[in-house]
Coordinates of C-alpha atoms and ligand atoms in Angstrom, one line a residue:
M146 CA 140.7 153.5 54.1
N147 CA 142.7 156.7 54.3
K148 CA 145.9 155.9 56.0
I149 CA 147.9 152.9 57.1
L150 CA 151.1 153.3 59.3
L151 CA 153.5 150.4 58.7
L152 CA 156.3 149.9 61.4
G153 CA 159.1 147.5 61.0
A154 CA 158.9 147.7 57.3
N155 CA 162.4 146.3 56.6
G156 CA 161.8 142.9 58.1
Q157 CA 160.8 139.7 56.5
V158 CA 157.1 140.3 57.1
G159 CA 157.5 144.2 56.9
W160 CA 158.9 144.0 53.4
E161 CA 156.1 141.8 52.1
L162 CA 153.5 144.2 53.8
Q163 CA 154.9 147.0 51.8
R164 CA 153.7 145.1 48.8
A165 CA 150.4 143.7 50.1
L166 CA 149.1 146.8 51.9
A167 CA 149.7 149.3 49.1
P168 CA 146.4 148.6 47.3
L169 CA 144.4 149.0 50.6
A170 CA 144.8 152.7 51.6
K171 CA 145.2 156.1 49.9
D172 CA 148.2 156.6 52.0
L173 CA 150.6 153.9 53.1
V174 CA 153.3 155.5 55.5
I175 CA 156.3 153.1 55.5
C176 CA 158.6 153.3 58.5
D177 CA 161.6 151.4 59.3
R178 CA 163.9 151.8 62.3
R179 CA 165.1 155.3 60.9
R180 CA 161.7 156.9 61.2
G181 CA 159.9 154.5 63.5
D182 CA 162.4 153.5 66.2
L183 CA 160.4 151.2 68.6
S184 CA 163.0 151.7 71.4
N185 CA 162.3 155.4 71.4
L186 CA 158.9 155.4 73.2
Q187 CA 158.4 159.2 73.1
G188 CA 159.3 159.4 69.5
L189 CA 157.0 156.6 68.6
A190 CA 154.0 158.2 70.5
E191 CA 154.8 161.5 68.6
L192 CA 155.0 159.7 65.2
V193 CA 151.5 158.1 65.6
A194 CA 150.0 161.4 66.9
Q195 CA 151.4 163.3 63.9
E196 CA 150.3 160.7 61.3
R197 CA 146.8 159.9 62.8
P198 CA 146.3 156.6 60.8
D199 CA 143.2 154.5 60.5
V200 CA 145.3 151.3 61.0
I201 CA 148.7 150.7 62.6
V202 CA 150.5 147.6 61.4
N203 CA 153.5 146.7 63.6
A204 CA 155.8 144.3 61.8
G205 CA 158.8 145.4 64.0
A206 CA 160.2 143.2 66.9
Y207 CA 163.1 142.2 68.8
T208 CA 163.5 138.8 67.1
A209 CA 167.0 137.9 68.2
V210 CA 165.8 135.0 70.4
D211 CA 169.1 134.0 71.9
K212 CA 170.5 137.6 72.4
A213 CA 167.3 138.4 74.3
E214 CA 168.3 136.1 77.1
S215 CA 171.0 138.5 78.0
D216 CA 169.3 141.8 76.9
I217 CA 166.0 141.6 78.8
D218 CA 165.5 145.3 78.9
G219 CA 166.2 145.8 75.2
A220 CA 163.8 143.0 74.2
R221 CA 161.0 144.2 76.6
R222 CA 161.3 147.8 75.3
V223 CA 160.6 146.8 71.7
N224 CA 158.4 143.7 72.2
A225 CA 156.2 145.1 75.1
E226 CA 156.6 148.8 76.0
A227 CA 156.5 150.0 72.4
V228 CA 153.6 147.8 71.7
A229 CA 151.8 149.3 74.7
V230 CA 152.5 152.8 73.3
L231 CA 151.0 151.8 69.9
A232 CA 148.0 150.2 71.6
R233 CA 147.2 153.3 73.7
A234 CA 147.6 155.6 70.6
A235 CA 145.3 153.2 68.5
H236 CA 142.7 153.4 71.3
E237 CA 142.8 157.2 71.5
L238 CA 142.6 157.5 67.6
D239 CA 140.0 154.7 67.4
A240 CA 142.3 153.0 64.9
W241 CA 142.9 149.3 64.4
L242 CA 146.2 147.8 65.5
V243 CA 147.6 144.8 63.6
H244 CA 150.4 143.1 65.5
Y245 CA 152.3 139.8 65.2
S246 CA 153.2 137.4 68.0
T247 CA 154.7 134.0 68.2
D248 CA 154.4 130.3 69.0
Y249 CA 157.0 131.0 71.7
V250 CA 154.2 132.3 74.1
F251 CA 153.5 128.6 74.7
D252 CA 155.6 126.1 76.5
G253 CA 155.5 123.6 73.6
S254 CA 154.1 120.8 75.7
G255 CA 151.9 118.1 74.4
A256 CA 151.5 117.0 70.7
S257 CA 148.3 118.7 69.6
P258 CA 147.9 122.2 68.1
F259 CA 147.5 125.1 70.5
E260 CA 144.2 126.9 70.2
E261 CA 144.2 130.7 70.6
D262 CA 142.9 130.6 74.1
A263 CA 145.3 127.9 75.3
P264 CA 147.2 128.8 78.5
T265 CA 150.5 130.6 77.7
A266 CA 153.8 129.8 79.5
P267 CA 156.9 131.2 77.6
L268 CA 160.1 129.3 78.0
G269 CA 162.4 132.4 77.4
V270 CA 162.7 136.2 77.4
Y271 CA 161.7 136.6 73.8
G272 CA 158.4 134.6 74.3
Q273 CA 157.8 136.4 77.6
T274 CA 158.3 139.9 76.2
K275 CA 156.1 139.1 73.1
L276 CA 153.4 137.8 75.5
E277 CA 153.6 141.0 77.5
G278 CA 153.1 143.0 74.2
E279 CA 149.9 140.9 73.5
Q280 CA 148.6 141.6 77.0
A281 CA 149.3 145.4 76.7
I282 CA 147.2 145.4 73.5
R283 CA 144.2 143.5 75.1
E284 CA 144.4 145.8 78.2
S285 CA 144.4 149.0 76.1
G286 CA 140.9 148.3 74.8
C287 CA 141.9 149.1 71.2
Q288 CA 140.5 147.2 68.2
H289 CA 143.2 144.8 67.2
L290 CA 144.3 141.8 65.3
I291 CA 147.1 139.9 67.0
F292 CA 148.4 137.3 64.5
R293 CA 150.6 134.6 66.2
T294 CA 152.8 133.0 63.6
S295 CA 155.8 130.6 63.6
W296 CA 159.0 129.6 61.7
V297 CA 158.8 132.6 59.4
Y298 CA 160.9 132.7 56.2
A299 CA 161.0 135.0 53.1
N300 CA 162.9 135.1 49.8
R301 CA 164.6 138.3 51.1
G302 CA 166.9 138.0 54.0
S303 CA 168.5 135.0 55.8
N304 CA 166.4 132.0 56.9
F305 CA 166.6 128.4 57.7
A306 CA 165.8 127.1 54.3
K307 CA 168.4 129.2 52.6
T308 CA 171.0 128.3 55.2
M309 CA 170.2 124.6 54.5
L310 CA 170.8 125.2 50.8
R311 CA 174.1 126.9 51.4
L312 CA 175.4 124.3 53.9
A313 CA 174.3 121.4 51.5
K314 CA 176.6 122.8 48.9
E315 CA 179.5 123.1 51.2
R316 CA 179.2 119.9 53.2
D317 CA 178.5 116.1 52.7
E318 CA 176.3 115.8 55.6
L319 CA 174.1 118.0 57.7
R320 CA 172.7 117.4 61.3
V321 CA 169.3 118.9 61.9
I322 CA 166.9 118.9 64.9
A323 CA 164.1 116.4 64.5
D324 CA 162.2 116.8 67.7
Q325 CA 160.7 120.2 67.4
I326 CA 157.5 120.3 65.3
G327 CA 155.8 123.4 63.7
S328 CA 154.8 124.9 60.4
P329 CA 157.2 127.0 58.3
T330 CA 155.2 130.1 57.3
S331 CA 155.9 132.4 54.5
A332 CA 156.2 136.2 55.1
E333 CA 154.4 136.5 51.8
L334 CA 151.5 134.6 53.2
I335 CA 151.4 136.5 56.4
A336 CA 151.3 139.8 54.5
D337 CA 148.6 138.6 52.0
I338 CA 146.3 137.4 54.8
T339 CA 146.9 140.5 56.8
A340 CA 145.7 142.6 53.8
L341 CA 142.8 140.4 53.1
A342 CA 141.7 140.6 56.8
L343 CA 141.9 144.4 56.7
H344 CA 139.9 144.4 53.5
C345 CA 137.2 142.3 55.1
L346 CA 137.1 144.6 58.0
A347 CA 136.8 147.8 56.0
N348 CA 133.9 146.3 54.0
D349 CA 131.9 144.3 56.5
A350 CA 130.6 146.3 59.5
D351 CA 129.3 143.2 61.4
L352 CA 132.6 141.6 61.0
S353 CA 134.4 144.8 62.1
S354 CA 132.5 145.0 65.3
N355 CA 133.2 141.3 66.2
A356 CA 136.5 140.4 64.8
S357 CA 138.9 142.1 67.3
G358 CA 141.1 139.4 68.9
T359 CA 143.9 136.9 68.5
Y360 CA 144.4 134.5 65.6
H361 CA 146.9 131.9 64.7
L362 CA 148.3 132.7 61.2
V363 CA 150.4 129.8 60.2
A364 CA 150.5 127.6 57.0
S365 CA 148.5 124.3 57.3
G366 CA 150.3 120.9 58.1
E367 CA 153.3 120.3 60.3
T368 CA 156.8 119.2 60.0
S369 CA 160.1 119.0 61.9
W370 CA 163.2 121.1 61.1
H371 CA 164.8 117.9 59.9
R372 CA 161.9 116.9 57.5
Y373 CA 161.8 120.6 56.4
A374 CA 165.5 120.5 55.5
K375 CA 165.1 117.3 53.6
F376 CA 162.2 118.8 51.6
V377 CA 164.1 121.9 50.7
I378 CA 167.2 119.9 49.5
A379 CA 165.0 117.5 47.5
E380 CA 163.2 120.3 45.9
A381 CA 166.4 122.2 45.0
M382 CA 167.8 119.0 43.5
N383 CA 164.6 118.4 41.5
L384 CA 165.2 121.8 40.0
G385 CA 168.7 120.9 38.8
N386 CA 170.9 122.2 41.7
E387 CA 173.9 120.1 42.5
L388 CA 174.3 119.6 46.1
R389 CA 176.8 117.6 48.2
A390 CA 174.5 116.7 51.0
T391 CA 171.6 114.8 49.5
P392 CA 168.3 114.2 51.4
E393 CA 169.6 110.8 52.7
R394 CA 172.6 112.7 54.3
I395 CA 170.4 114.9 56.4
I396 CA 170.8 113.3 59.8
P397 CA 168.2 113.7 62.5
I398 CA 169.4 114.9 66.0
A399 CA 167.7 115.9 69.3
T400 CA 167.4 119.4 70.6
H401 CA 169.9 118.6 73.4
E402 CA 172.6 117.9 70.8
Y403 CA 172.5 121.4 69.6
P404 CA 172.5 123.6 72.7
L405 CA 171.5 127.3 72.4
P406 CA 171.0 130.0 75.0
A407 CA 167.2 130.2 74.7
K408 CA 165.0 127.2 75.1
R409 CA 162.7 126.5 72.2
P410 CA 159.2 124.9 72.4
A411 CA 159.2 121.2 71.2
N412 CA 155.5 121.6 70.1
S413 CA 155.0 124.7 67.9
R414 CA 151.8 123.4 66.4
L415 CA 149.2 126.3 66.2
A416 CA 145.6 125.5 65.3
N417 CA 144.6 127.9 62.4
R418 CA 140.9 127.2 62.0
K419 CA 139.6 130.4 63.7
L420 CA 141.4 132.6 61.3
Q421 CA 140.1 130.7 58.2
D422 CA 136.5 130.6 59.6
T423 CA 136.4 134.3 60.5
F424 CA 137.8 135.8 57.4
G425 CA 136.8 133.2 54.9
V426 CA 140.4 132.5 53.8
V427 CA 142.4 129.3 53.2
L428 CA 145.8 128.8 54.8
P429 CA 147.6 126.5 52.3
P430 CA 149.9 123.6 53.3
W431 CA 153.4 124.9 54.2
E432 CA 155.0 123.1 51.2
Y433 CA 153.2 125.5 48.8
H434 CA 155.1 128.7 49.6
V435 CA 158.4 126.8 50.5
R436 CA 158.4 125.4 47.0
R437 CA 157.8 128.9 45.5
M438 CA 160.7 130.3 47.5
I439 CA 163.1 127.6 46.4
Q440 CA 162.0 128.2 42.8
E441 CA 162.6 132.0 43.2
Q442 CA 166.0 131.4 44.6
F443 CA 166.9 129.2 41.6
D444 CA 165.5 131.7 39.2
Q445 CA 167.4 134.6 40.7
R446 CA 170.7 132.8 40.3
A447 CA 169.9 131.9 36.7
V448 CA 169.6 135.6 35.8
Ligands
NDP591 P1 162.6 140.2 61.3 O1 163.6 140.0 62.3 O2 162.8 139.8 59.9 O3 162.2 141.8 61.3 C1 162.0 142.5 62.5 C2 162.1 143.9 62.1 O4 161.9 144.7 63.3 C3 163.5 144.4 61.4 O5 163.2 145.0 60.3 C4 164.1 145.3 62.5 O6 164.7 146.3 62.0 C5 162.9 145.8 63.2 N1 163.2 146.2 64.5 C6 163.9 145.7 65.5 N2 164.1 146.5 66.5 C7 163.6 147.7 66.1 C8 163.5 149.0 66.6 N3 164.0 149.3 67.8 N4 162.9 150.0 65.9 C9 162.4 149.8 64.8 N5 162.4 148.5 64.1 C10 163.0 147.5 64.8 O7 161.2 139.6 61.9 P2 160.1 139.0 61.1 O8 159.7 139.8 59.9 O9 160.4 137.4 60.8 O10 159.0 139.0 62.2 C11 157.7 139.6 62.1 C12 156.9 139.3 63.3 O11 156.6 138.0 63.4 C13 157.5 139.8 64.6 O12 156.5 140.3 65.5 C14 158.1 138.4 65.2 O13 158.1 138.5 66.6 C15 156.9 137.6 64.6 N6 157.4 136.1 64.6 C16 158.5 135.8 63.8 C17 159.0 134.5 63.7 C18 160.3 134.2 62.9 O14 160.5 133.0 62.8 N7 161.0 135.2 62.3 C19 158.2 133.4 64.3 C20 157.1 133.8 65.1 C21 156.7 135.1 65.1 P3 166.2 146.3 61.3 O15 165.9 145.7 59.9 O16 166.6 147.7 61.2 O17 167.0 145.4 62.2

């Protein structure tokens, strides 16, 4: 591969992609908001035309789920219109477009994992605009990998697990939502699987002509935010951290007890078999990478 253009390189997934994509191409062009502003559609088209990459990887998105409810145009520009620009450019260049989407394209009904072709019905602006981005890619006719993921966390930046650790130090008791079910997925895993998939495509012509499509890229297994919080706190205590809120003091609450502007799906389970079968990879249980992240947090503080 000659050139990969990475957009949104400063986010949780983008940062890990900087590491995972580096061994794949002679030239990895890394763009954050300063060089690749997704809200500047003209500038974005010019950037791709100038760079002429073999692969575009877009890790940028308007991810402020609650803010999107009152900033529909802003969310749509980044999550849908910019993605349409990238998809058209990829089609013209005969380049692959790798893009990330979300469990929020579904309505969260039922209790079984959503397959890739299950009917979509977003509950809010973020999910709706992410779905429009997906549709623009499919309509453009470009070769693409759309990876839907969920509950993303990383060692770098702020996330639910780190917030729970901080709050457990400050308070005796935490109240955490117990009726939303999903799979915490590490940015590290998302980046590694992206790189493996691109490596497979570059080296397998049959796969490359058949693999364009949508895949669920989530860690295996499932949990609630409440059980996730208990797991994080128990692991941190096993590593010797002193916390005020012990796992028994993490109190389950219902979604309606913690009102937010955007409605969240109750069922965020995504079936991940298609990705594993197509690319011959394994998506480990969610606990695997969460445990690593907690250990890394602990190690960093010890330095
Ligand atoms: P982050 O919020 O960590 O990163 C998003 C990145 O997009 C940020 O670096 C941000 O830049 C960048 N961005 C936002 N607006 C613009 C813009 N106008 N121009 C250029 N860059 C912009 O998100 P994640 O890494 O967690 O998400 C990666 C993908 O996964 C996204 O497509 C997201 O929709 C999807 N996803 C995420 C989930 C989650 O729980 N986080 C769940 C499901 C799917 P800056 O740093 O400058 O603000």
